[in-house]
Amino acid sequence: GEAMSLRRDNVEKIKEDYKKIDISDGVNKDDALIIGKYFIATHQELNVTENVKIETAEVDQSGLNDDWWAVGFDTSFKFKRRGMKWYTVNIDKNTGEIKARGFGPV
């Protein structure tokens, strides 16, 4: 299924942007942002698409590995009340592969 909080046209734009990424020279911040949004918009895992605010995406250096980008998203109010404030997708700067992901505490 698609992210319930996302309109279908937003999901289609994310999918189109994802198809246009060229990672032959590595993954820059803009590419990482698209990859992170694509992951959220298309991921089937319980509680991800329904509880992650895709429009809040920000890219920064990952604290886990110097060769990764971290794309962070805010979570929904419902999830914040459970103590989970954000969701992060860590992306390899060379391959675009998702290396680590998960919810984080307040």
N, CA, C and O atoms as a printed pandas DataFrame, in Angstrom:
     atom_number atom_name residue_name chain_id  residue_number  x_coord  y_coord  z_coord
0              1         N          GLY        A               1    0.799   -1.179    0.000
1              2        CA          GLY        A               1    0.000    0.000    0.000
2              3         C          GLY        A               1    0.849    1.254    0.000
3              4         O          GLY        A               1    2.052    1.225    0.260
4              5         N          GLU        A               2    0.184    2.349   -0.299
5              6        CA          GLU        A               2    0.843    3.640   -0.329
6              7         C          GLU        A               2    0.689    4.325    1.012
7              8         O          GLU        A               2   -0.175    3.974    1.814
8              9         N          ALA        A               3    1.521    5.284    1.234
9             10        CA          ALA        A               3    1.447    6.036    2.476
10            11         C          ALA        A               3    0.084    6.702    2.585
11            12         O          ALA        A               3   -0.328    7.444    1.693
12            13         N          MET        A               4   -0.610    6.432    3.679
13            14        CA          MET        A               4   -1.955    6.945    3.836
14            15         C          MET        A               4   -1.955    8.465    3.958
15            16         O          MET        A               4   -2.927    9.111    3.566
16            17         N          SER        A               5   -0.886    9.045    4.494
17            18        CA          SER        A               5   -0.837   10.485    4.663
18            19         C          SER        A               5   -0.414   11.210    3.391
19            20         O          SER        A               5   -0.396   12.441    3.363
20            21         N          LEU        A               6   -0.074   10.471    2.342
21            22        CA          LEU        A               6    0.378   11.067    1.093
22            23         C          LEU        A               6   -0.712   10.998    0.033
23            24         O          LEU        A               6   -1.407    9.992   -0.109
24            25         N          ARG        A               7   -0.840   12.080   -0.695
25            26        CA          ARG        A               7   -1.766   12.064   -1.823
26            27         C          ARG        A               7   -1.136   11.255   -2.951
27            28         O          ARG        A               7    0.086   11.215   -3.095
28            29         N          ARG        A               8   -1.979   10.615   -3.740
29            30        CA          ARG        A               8   -1.499    9.766   -4.835
30            31         C          ARG        A               8   -0.581   10.528   -5.793
31            32         O          ARG        A               8    0.419    9.973   -6.250
32            33         N          ASP        A               9   -0.903   11.800   -6.110
33            34        CA          ASP        A               9   -0.056   12.553   -7.033
34            35         C          ASP        A               9    1.325   12.826   -6.432
35            36         O          ASP        A               9    2.314   12.876   -7.164
36            37         N          ASN        A              10    1.404   13.003   -5.114
37            38        CA          ASN        A              10    2.712   13.166   -4.465
38            39         C          ASN        A              10    3.533   11.894   -4.550
39            40         O          ASN        A              10    4.738   11.941   -4.798
40            41         N          VAL        A              11    2.885   10.758   -4.344
41            42        CA          VAL        A              11    3.577    9.472   -4.436
42            43         C          VAL        A              11    4.076    9.254   -5.863
43            44         O          VAL        A              11    5.201    8.795   -6.060
44            45         N          GLU        A              12    3.260    9.573   -6.848
45            46        CA          GLU        A              12    3.667    9.399   -8.252
46            47         C          GLU        A              12    4.864   10.288   -8.580
47            48         O          GLU        A              12    5.772    9.854   -9.289
48            49         N          LYS        A              13    4.882   11.524   -8.078
49            50        CA          LYS        A              13    6.022   12.412   -8.321
50            51         C          LYS        A              13    7.288   11.846   -7.678
51            52         O          LYS        A              13    8.359   11.882   -8.284
52            53         N          ILE        A              14    7.173   11.330   -6.471
53            54        CA          ILE        A              14    8.332   10.717   -5.802
54            55         C          ILE        A              14    8.853    9.543   -6.622
55            56         O          ILE        A              14   10.063    9.390   -6.789
56            57         N          LYS        A              15    7.949    8.714   -7.133
57            58        CA          LYS        A              15    8.360    7.560   -7.951
58            59         C          LYS        A              15    9.042    8.013   -9.234
59            60         O          LYS        A              15   10.030    7.411   -9.654
60            61         N          GLU        A              16    8.524    9.073   -9.864
61            62        CA          GLU        A              16    9.132    9.603  -11.089
62            63         C          GLU        A              16   10.521   10.174  -10.796
63            64         O          GLU        A              16   11.468    9.915  -11.539
64            65         N          ASP        A              17   10.645   10.943   -9.723
65            66        CA          ASP        A              17   11.954   11.498   -9.340
66            67         C          ASP        A              17   12.956   10.382   -9.071
67            68         O          ASP        A              17   14.124   10.483   -9.444
68            69         N          TYR        A              18   12.493    9.319   -8.422
69            70        CA          TYR        A              18   13.369    8.187   -8.087
70            71         C          TYR        A              18   13.913    7.524   -9.355
71            72         O          TYR        A              18   15.079    7.132   -9.404
72            73         N          LYS        A              19   13.066    7.400  -10.376
73            74        CA          LYS        A              19   13.494    6.779  -11.637
74            75         C          LYS        A              19   14.581    7.583  -12.338
75            76         O          LYS        A              19   15.357    7.025  -13.115
76            77         N          LYS        A              20   14.648    8.890  -12.074
77            78        CA          LYS        A              20   15.591    9.782  -12.761
78            79         C          LYS        A              20   16.944    9.889  -12.073
79            80         O          LYS        A              20   17.859   10.509  -12.614
80            81         N          ILE        A              21   17.090    9.301  -10.897
81            82        CA          ILE        A              21   18.358    9.399  -10.161
82            83         C          ILE        A              21   19.466    8.666  -10.917
83            84         O          ILE        A              21   19.289    7.540  -11.381
84            85         N          ASP        A              22   20.609    9.336  -11.027
85            86        CA          ASP        A              22   21.802    8.729  -11.625
86            87         C          ASP        A              22   22.858    8.637  -10.527
87            88         O          ASP        A              22   23.443    9.646  -10.133
88            89         N          ILE        A              23   23.095    7.431  -10.041
89            90        CA          ILE        A              23   24.070    7.269   -8.954
90            91         C          ILE        A              23   25.427    6.798   -9.462
91            92         O          ILE        A              23   26.260    6.339   -8.680
92            93         N          SER        A              24   25.651    6.912  -10.783
93            94        CA          SER        A              24   26.931    6.450  -11.338
94            95         C          SER        A              24   28.115    7.230  -10.755
95            96         O          SER        A              24   29.236    6.723  -10.724
96            97         N          ASP        A              25   27.868    8.463  -10.294
97            98        CA          ASP        A              25   28.936    9.261   -9.694
98            99         C          ASP        A              25   28.736    9.426   -8.190
99           100         O          ASP        A              25   29.300   10.335   -7.580
100          101         N          GLY        A              26   27.940    8.555   -7.603
101          102        CA          GLY        A              26   27.679    8.607   -6.175
102          103         C          GLY        A              26   26.327    9.260   -5.890
103          104         O          GLY        A              26   25.616    9.685   -6.801
104          105         N          VAL        A              27   25.997    9.327   -4.612
105          106        CA          VAL        A              27   24.707    9.842   -4.169
106          107         C          VAL        A              27   24.930   11.167   -3.443
107          108         O          VAL        A              27   25.575   11.207   -2.396
108          109         N          ASN        A              28   24.389   12.256   -4.009
109          110        CA          ASN        A              28   24.506   13.545   -3.338
110          111         C          ASN        A              28   23.304   13.743   -2.410
111          112         O          ASN        A              28   22.445   12.868   -2.305
112          113         N          LYS        A              29   23.249   14.895   -1.739
113          114        CA          LYS        A              29   22.165   15.141   -0.784
114          115         C          LYS        A              29   20.792   15.112   -1.449
115          116         O          LYS        A              29   19.840   14.575   -0.884
116          117         N          ASP        A              30   20.687   15.687   -2.648
117          118        CA          ASP        A              30   19.399   15.702   -3.356
118          119         C          ASP        A              30   18.949   14.281   -3.687
119          120         O          ASP        A              30   17.779   13.936   -3.525
120          121         N          ASP        A              31   19.902   13.456   -4.157
121          122        CA          ASP        A              31   19.586   12.055   -4.456
122          123         C          ASP        A              31   19.128   11.336   -3.190
123          124         O          ASP        A              31   18.148   10.591   -3.208
124          125         N          ALA        A              32   19.846   11.567   -2.091
125          126        CA          ALA        A              32   19.518   10.905   -0.821
126          127         C          ALA        A              32   18.109   11.284   -0.375
127          128         O          ALA        A              32   17.367   10.437    0.124
128          129         N          LEU        A              33   17.738   12.545   -0.551
129          130        CA          LEU        A              33   16.402   12.991   -0.179
130          131         C          LEU        A              33   15.339   12.230   -0.970
131          132         O          LEU        A              33   14.344   11.777   -0.403
132          133         N          ILE        A              34   15.547   12.091   -2.265
133          134        CA          ILE        A              34   14.600   11.361   -3.114
134          135         C          ILE        A              34   14.547    9.888   -2.721
135          136         O          ILE        A              34   13.462    9.313   -2.639
136          137         N          ILE        A              35   15.700    9.272   -2.479
137          138        CA          ILE        A              35   15.746    7.859   -2.091
138          139         C          ILE        A              35   15.015    7.658   -0.767
139          140         O          ILE        A              35   14.242    6.711   -0.620
140          141         N          GLY        A              36   15.254    8.539    0.189
141          142        CA          GLY        A              36   14.588    8.443    1.486
142          143         C          GLY        A              36   13.078    8.571    1.362
143          144         O          GLY        A              36   12.336    7.784    1.949
144          145         N          LYS        A              37   12.620    9.562    0.597
145          146        CA          LYS        A              37   11.179    9.746    0.392
146          147         C          LYS        A              37   10.568    8.549   -0.330
147          148         O          LYS        A              37    9.468    8.111    0.006
148          149         N          TYR        A              38   11.286    8.020   -1.324
149          150        CA          TYR        A              38   10.800    6.851   -2.058
150          151         C          TYR        A              38   10.641    5.661   -1.113
151          152         O          TYR        A              38    9.652    4.931   -1.181
152          153         N          PHE        A              39   11.613    5.478   -0.244
153          154        CA          PHE        A              39   11.541    4.381    0.716
154          155         C          PHE        A              39   10.288    4.510    1.581
155          156         O          PHE        A              39    9.558    3.537    1.769
156          157         N          ILE        A              40   10.040    5.706    2.105
157          158        CA          ILE        A              40    8.872    5.929    2.960
158          159         C          ILE        A              40    7.580    5.730    2.166
159          160         O          ILE        A              40    6.644    5.096    2.653
160          161         N          ALA        A              41    7.526    6.262    0.962
161          162        CA          ALA        A              41    6.304    6.223    0.154
162          163         C          ALA        A              41    5.947    4.819   -0.323
163          164         O          ALA        A              41    4.781    4.545   -0.607
164          165         N          THR        A              42    6.925    3.934   -0.415
165          166        CA          THR        A              42    6.669    2.612   -0.988
166          167         C          THR        A              42    6.881    1.461   -0.009
167          168         O          THR        A              42    6.638    0.305   -0.354
168          169         N          HIS        A              43    7.328    1.762    1.199
169          170        CA          HIS        A              43    7.669    0.692    2.139
170          171         C          HIS        A              43    6.431    0.065    2.763
171          172         O          HIS        A              43    5.496    0.769    3.145
172          173         N          GLN        A              44    6.428   -1.222    2.862
173          174        CA          GLN        A              44    5.275   -1.971    3.353
174          175         C          GLN        A              44    5.290   -2.231    4.855
175          176         O          GLN        A              44    4.307   -2.717    5.414
176          177         N          GLU        A              45    6.388   -1.914    5.497
177          178        CA          GLU        A              45    6.518   -2.249    6.926
178          179         C          GLU        A              45    5.454   -1.549    7.772
179          180         O          GLU        A              45    5.154   -0.371    7.576
180          181         N          LEU        A              46    4.908   -2.286    8.694
181          182        CA          LEU        A              46    3.906   -1.751    9.605
182          183         C          LEU        A              46    4.431   -0.507   10.317
183          184         O          LEU        A              46    5.569   -0.483   10.786
184          185         N          ASN        A              47    3.600    0.517   10.393
185          186        CA          ASN        A              47    3.877    1.750   11.125
186          187         C          ASN        A              47    4.810    2.731   10.432
187          188         O          ASN        A              47    5.033    3.816   10.970
188          189         N          VAL        A              48    5.364    2.414    9.276
189          190        CA          VAL        A              48    6.258    3.375    8.631
190          191         C          VAL        A              48    5.452    4.361    7.797
191          192         O          VAL        A              48    5.436    5.554    8.100
192          193         N          THR        A              49    4.787    3.886    6.758
193          194        CA          THR        A              49    4.105    4.812    5.859
194          195         C          THR        A              49    3.000    5.584    6.559
195          196         O          THR        A              49    2.734    6.732    6.203
196          197         N          GLU        A              50    2.363    4.991    7.532
197          198        CA          GLU        A              50    1.253    5.638    8.212
198          199         C          GLU        A              50    1.703    6.646    9.269
199          200         O          GLU        A              50    0.925    7.527    9.634
200          201         N          ASN        A              51    2.914    6.545    9.761
201          202        CA          ASN        A              51    3.347    7.347   10.894
202          203         C          ASN        A              51    4.538    8.262   10.645
203          204         O          ASN        A              51    5.034    8.898   11.574
204          205         N          VAL        A              52    5.002    8.334    9.401
205          206        CA          VAL        A              52    6.140    9.177    9.075
206          207         C          VAL        A              52    5.674   10.324    8.184
207          208         O          VAL        A              52    5.002   10.103    7.176
208          209         N          LYS        A              53    6.038   11.554    8.563
209          210        CA          LYS        A              53    5.649   12.742    7.800
210          211         C          LYS        A              53    6.697   13.005    6.725
211          212         O          LYS        A              53    7.753   13.575    7.001
212          213         N          ILE        A              54    6.401   12.592    5.515
213          214        CA          ILE        A              54    7.379   12.656    4.432
214          215         C          ILE        A              54    7.788   14.085    4.097
215          216         O          ILE        A              54    8.916   14.320    3.662
216          217         N          GLU        A              55    6.884   15.039    4.293
217          218        CA          GLU        A              55    7.193   16.424    3.928
218          219         C          GLU        A              55    8.207   17.077    4.867
219          220         O          GLU        A              55    8.670   18.184    4.595
220          221         N          THR        A              56    8.554   16.415    5.956
221          222        CA          THR        A              56    9.515   16.972    6.916
222          223         C          THR        A              56   10.946   16.494    6.665
223          224         O          THR        A              56   11.829   16.767    7.478
224          225         N          ALA        A              57   11.191   15.801    5.582
225          226        CA          ALA        A              57   12.499   15.191    5.312
226          227         C          ALA        A              57   13.643   16.196    5.316
227          228         O          ALA        A              57   13.546   17.281    4.742
228          229         N          GLU        A              58   14.737   15.803    5.985
229          230        CA          GLU        A              58   15.973   16.577    6.007
230          231         C          GLU        A              58   17.140   15.615    5.850
231          232         O          GLU        A              58   17.123   14.505    6.382
232          233         N          VAL        A              59   18.155   16.058    5.112
233          234        CA          VAL        A              59   19.335   15.223    4.872
234          235         C          VAL        A              59   20.531   15.795    5.627
235          236         O          VAL        A              59   20.766   17.003    5.636
236          237         N          ASP        A              60   21.275   14.896    6.258
237          238        CA          ASP        A              60   22.476   15.294    6.980
238          239         C          ASP        A              60   23.463   14.133    6.919
239          240         O          ASP        A              60   23.128   13.040    6.462
240          241         N          GLN        A              61   24.657   14.382    7.378
241          242        CA          GLN        A              61   25.652   13.320    7.502
242          243         C          GLN        A              61   25.172   12.309    8.535
243          244         O          GLN        A              61   24.701   12.694    9.605
244          245         N          SER        A              62   25.286   11.032    8.227
245          246        CA          SER        A              62   24.896   10.004    9.189
246          247         C          SER        A              62   25.890    9.954   10.339
247          248         O          SER        A              62   27.099   10.067   10.135
248          249         N          GLY        A              63   25.375    9.786   11.531
249          250        CA          GLY        A              63   26.232    9.620   12.698
250          251         C          GLY        A              63   26.731    8.191   12.841
251          252         O          GLY        A              63   27.545    7.900   13.717
252          253         N          LEU        A              64   26.248    7.300   11.986
253          254        CA          LEU        A              64   26.626    5.889   12.059
254          255         C          LEU        A              64   27.835    5.551   11.202
255          256         O          LEU        A              64   28.616    4.663   11.542
256          257         N          ASN        A              65   27.991    6.278   10.060
257          258        CA          ASN        A              65   29.060    5.952    9.120
258          259         C          ASN        A              65   29.318    7.184    8.256
259          260         O          ASN        A              65   28.369    7.796    7.766
260          261         N          ASP        A              66   30.573    7.556    8.060
261          262        CA          ASP        A              66   30.903    8.734    7.248
262          263         C          ASP        A              66   30.511    8.576    5.783
263          264         O          ASP        A              66   30.370    9.571    5.072
264          265         N          ASP        A              67   30.334    7.347    5.327
265          266        CA          ASP        A              67   29.972    7.088    3.933
266          267         C          ASP        A              67   28.465    6.993    3.719
267          268         O          ASP        A              67   28.022    6.526    2.670
268          269         N          TRP        A              68   27.670    7.431    4.699
269          270        CA          TRP        A              68   26.212    7.366    4.595
270          271         C          TRP        A              68   25.600    8.745    4.778
271          272         O          TRP        A              68   26.139    9.593    5.489
272          273         N          TRP        A              69   24.467    8.950    4.125
273          274        CA          TRP        A              69   23.594   10.085    4.405
274          275         C          TRP        A              69   22.501    9.610    5.347
275          276         O          TRP        A              69   22.096    8.448    5.300
276          277         N          ALA        A              70   22.028   10.500    6.196
277          278        CA          ALA        A              70   20.884   10.211    7.056
278          279         C          ALA        A              70   19.736   11.115    6.614
279          280         O          ALA        A              70   19.856   12.340    6.642
280          281         N          VAL        A              71   18.629   10.508    6.209
281          282        CA          VAL        A              71   17.431   11.269    5.856
282          283         C          VAL        A              71   16.459   11.098    7.020
283          284         O          VAL        A              71   15.953   10.005    7.272
284          285         N          GLY        A              72   16.213   12.196    7.719
285          286        CA          GLY        A              72   15.358   12.152    8.900
286          287         C          GLY        A              72   13.974   12.714    8.630
287          288         O          GLY        A              72   13.816   13.678    7.882
288          289         N          PHE        A              73   12.974   12.101    9.247
289          290        CA          PHE        A              73   11.574   12.495    9.107
290          291         C          PHE        A              73   10.953   12.598   10.495
291          292         O          PHE        A              73   11.289   11.827   11.394
292          293         N          ASP        A              74   10.049   13.554   10.660
293          294        CA          ASP        A              74    9.258   13.609   11.889
294          295         C          ASP        A              74    8.205   12.505   11.844
295          296         O          ASP        A              74    7.847   12.019   10.771
296          297         N          THR        A              75    7.718   12.117   13.006
297          298        CA          THR        A              75    6.632   11.139   13.062
298          299         C          THR        A              75    5.316   11.833   13.394
299          300         O          THR        A              75    5.292   13.009   13.759
300          301         N          SER        A              76    4.243   11.100   13.265
301          302        CA          SER        A              76    2.920   11.647   13.550
302          303         C          SER        A              76    2.743   11.866   15.047
303          304         O          SER        A              76    3.481   11.315   15.864
304          305         N          PHE        A              77    1.767   12.668   15.383
305          306        CA          PHE        A              77    1.466   12.955   16.785
306          307         C          PHE        A              77    1.194   11.673   17.566
307          308         O          PHE        A              77    1.649   11.519   18.699
308          309         N          LYS        A              78    0.453   10.759   16.956
309          310        CA          LYS        A              78    0.125    9.486   17.616
310          311         C          LYS        A              78    1.413    8.749   18.013
311          312         O          LYS        A              78    1.532    8.228   19.122
312          313         N          PHE        A              79    2.353    8.720   17.095
313          314        CA          PHE        A              79    3.590    8.001   17.363
314          315         C          PHE        A              79    4.458    8.748   18.367
315          316         O          PHE        A              79    5.141    8.122   19.178
316          317         N          LYS        A              80    4.442   10.102   18.323
317          318        CA          LYS        A              80    5.217   10.886   19.287
318          319         C          LYS        A              80    4.748   10.610   20.707
319          320         O          LYS        A              80    5.546   10.607   21.645
320          321         N          ARG        A              81    3.445   10.379   20.860
321          322        CA          ARG        A              81    2.918   10.092   22.198
322          323         C          ARG        A              81    3.451    8.760   22.723
323          324         O          ARG        A              81    3.476    8.539   23.933
324          325         N          ARG        A              82    3.873    7.879   21.828
325          326        CA          ARG        A              82    4.471    6.598   22.238
326          327         C          ARG        A              82    5.963    6.745   22.520
327          328         O          ARG        A              82    6.625    5.781   22.904
328          329         N          GLY        A              83    6.493    7.961   22.327
329          330        CA          GLY        A              83    7.905    8.199   22.602
330          331         C          GLY        A              83    8.813    8.150   21.394
331          332         O          GLY        A              83   10.029    8.271   21.541
332          333         N          MET        A              84    8.263    7.976   20.204
333          334        CA          MET        A              84    9.079    7.936   18.990
334          335         C          MET        A              84    8.895    9.247   18.231
335          336         O          MET        A              84    7.815    9.533   17.714
336          337         N          LYS        A              85    9.966   10.040   18.173
337          338        CA          LYS        A              85    9.874   11.382   17.597
338          339         C          LYS        A              85   10.266   11.442   16.128
339          340         O          LYS        A              85    9.772   12.299   15.395
340          341         N          TRP        A              86   11.132   10.563   15.692
341          342        CA          TRP        A              86   11.624   10.636   14.329
342          343         C          TRP        A              86   11.868    9.250   13.731
343          344         O          TRP        A              86   11.912    8.241   14.435
344          345         N          TYR        A              87   12.026    9.240   12.402
345          346        CA          TYR        A              87   12.376    8.034   11.663
346          347         C          TYR        A              87   13.526    8.425   10.749
347          348         O          TYR        A              87   13.462    9.455   10.078
348          349         N          THR        A              88   14.569    7.621   10.715
349          350        CA          THR        A              88   15.736    7.926    9.890
350          351         C          THR        A              88   16.034    6.775    8.933
351          352         O          THR        A              88   15.959    5.601    9.294
352          353         N          VAL        A              89   16.373    7.153    7.705
353          354        CA          VAL        A              89   16.812    6.207    6.683
354          355         C          VAL        A              89   18.261    6.570    6.364
355          356         O          VAL        A              89   18.538    7.688    5.930
356          357         N          ASN        A              90   19.189    5.633    6.578
357          358        CA          ASN        A              90   20.610    5.847    6.292
358          359         C          ASN        A              90   20.935    5.232    4.940
359          360         O          ASN        A              90   20.663    4.057    4.691
360          361         N          ILE        A              91   21.530    6.059    4.063
361          362        CA          ILE        A              91   21.747    5.680    2.669
362          363         C          ILE        A              91   23.233    5.752    2.338
363          364         O          ILE        A              91   23.900    6.742    2.641
364          365         N          ASP        A              92   23.744    4.696    1.714
365          366        CA          ASP        A              92   25.138    4.639    1.302
366          367         C          ASP        A              92   25.404    5.701    0.238
367          368         O          ASP        A              92   24.692    5.760   -0.764
368          369         N          LYS        A              93   26.428    6.545    0.445
369          370        CA          LYS        A              93   26.747    7.629   -0.490
370          371         C          LYS        A              93   27.281    7.129   -1.833
371          372         O          LYS        A              93   27.275    7.871   -2.815
372          373         N          ASN        A              94   27.741    5.884   -1.882
373          374        CA          ASN        A              94   28.309    5.349   -3.121
374          375         C          ASN        A              94   27.302    4.545   -3.937
375          376         O          ASN        A              94   27.306    4.603   -5.167
376          377         N          THR        A              95   26.441    3.795   -3.252
377          378        CA          THR        A              95   25.559    2.862   -3.959
378          379         C          THR        A              95   24.078    3.235   -3.908
379          380         O          THR        A              95   23.294    2.752   -4.725
380          381         N          GLY        A              96   23.687    4.087   -2.959
381          382        CA          GLY        A              96   22.270    4.411   -2.797
382          383         C          GLY        A              96   21.507    3.372   -2.005
383          384         O          GLY        A              96   20.292    3.484   -1.843
384          385         N          GLU        A              97   22.199    2.369   -1.513
385          386        CA          GLU        A              97   21.564    1.288   -0.751
386          387         C          GLU        A              97   21.151    1.777    0.636
387          388         O          GLU        A              97   21.865    2.550    1.273
388          389         N          ILE        A              98   19.986    1.313    1.093
389          390        CA          ILE        A              98   19.534    1.590    2.452
390          391         C          ILE        A              98   20.368    0.717    3.384
391          392         O          ILE        A              98   20.355   -0.509    3.270
392          393         N          LYS        A              99   21.091    1.348    4.301
393          394        CA          LYS        A              99   21.989    0.610    5.184
394          395         C          LYS        A              99   21.425    0.397    6.579
395          396         O          LYS        A              99   21.684   -0.629    7.208
396          397         N          ALA        A             100   20.663    1.354    7.057
397          398        CA          ALA        A             100   20.057    1.255    8.390
398          399         C          ALA        A             100   18.832    2.153    8.383
399          400         O          ALA        A             100   18.768    3.125    7.631
400          401         N          ARG        A             101   17.845    1.818    9.237
401          402        CA          ARG        A             101   16.633    2.619    9.309
402          403         C          ARG        A             101   15.930    2.335   10.613
403          404         O          ARG        A             101   16.126    1.277   11.211
404          405         N          GLY        A             102   15.118    3.264   11.055
405          406        CA          GLY        A             102   14.342    2.989   12.243
406          407         C          GLY        A             102   13.836    4.230   12.936
407          408         O          GLY        A             102   14.258    5.348   12.640
408          409         N          PHE        A             103   12.922    4.012   13.866
409          410        CA          PHE        A             103   12.339    5.063   14.688
410          411         C          PHE        A             103   13.286    5.406   15.815
411          412         O          PHE        A             103   14.051    4.562   16.282
412          413         N          GLY        A             104   13.228    6.656   16.249
413          414        CA          GLY        A             104   14.071    7.095   17.346
414          415         C          GLY        A             104   13.277    7.802   18.425
415          416         O          GLY        A             104   12.217    8.369   18.164
416          417         N          PRO        A             105   13.797    7.763   19.631
417          418        CA          PRO        A             105   13.083    8.318   20.782
418          419         C          PRO        A             105   13.140    9.837   20.841
419          420         O          PRO        A             105   13.950   10.487   20.180
420          421         N          VAL        A             106   12.253   10.366   21.653
421          422        CA          VAL        A             106   12.187   11.812   21.883
422          423         C          VAL        A             106   13.479   12.253   22.556
423          424         O          VAL        A             106   13.650   13.436   22.848
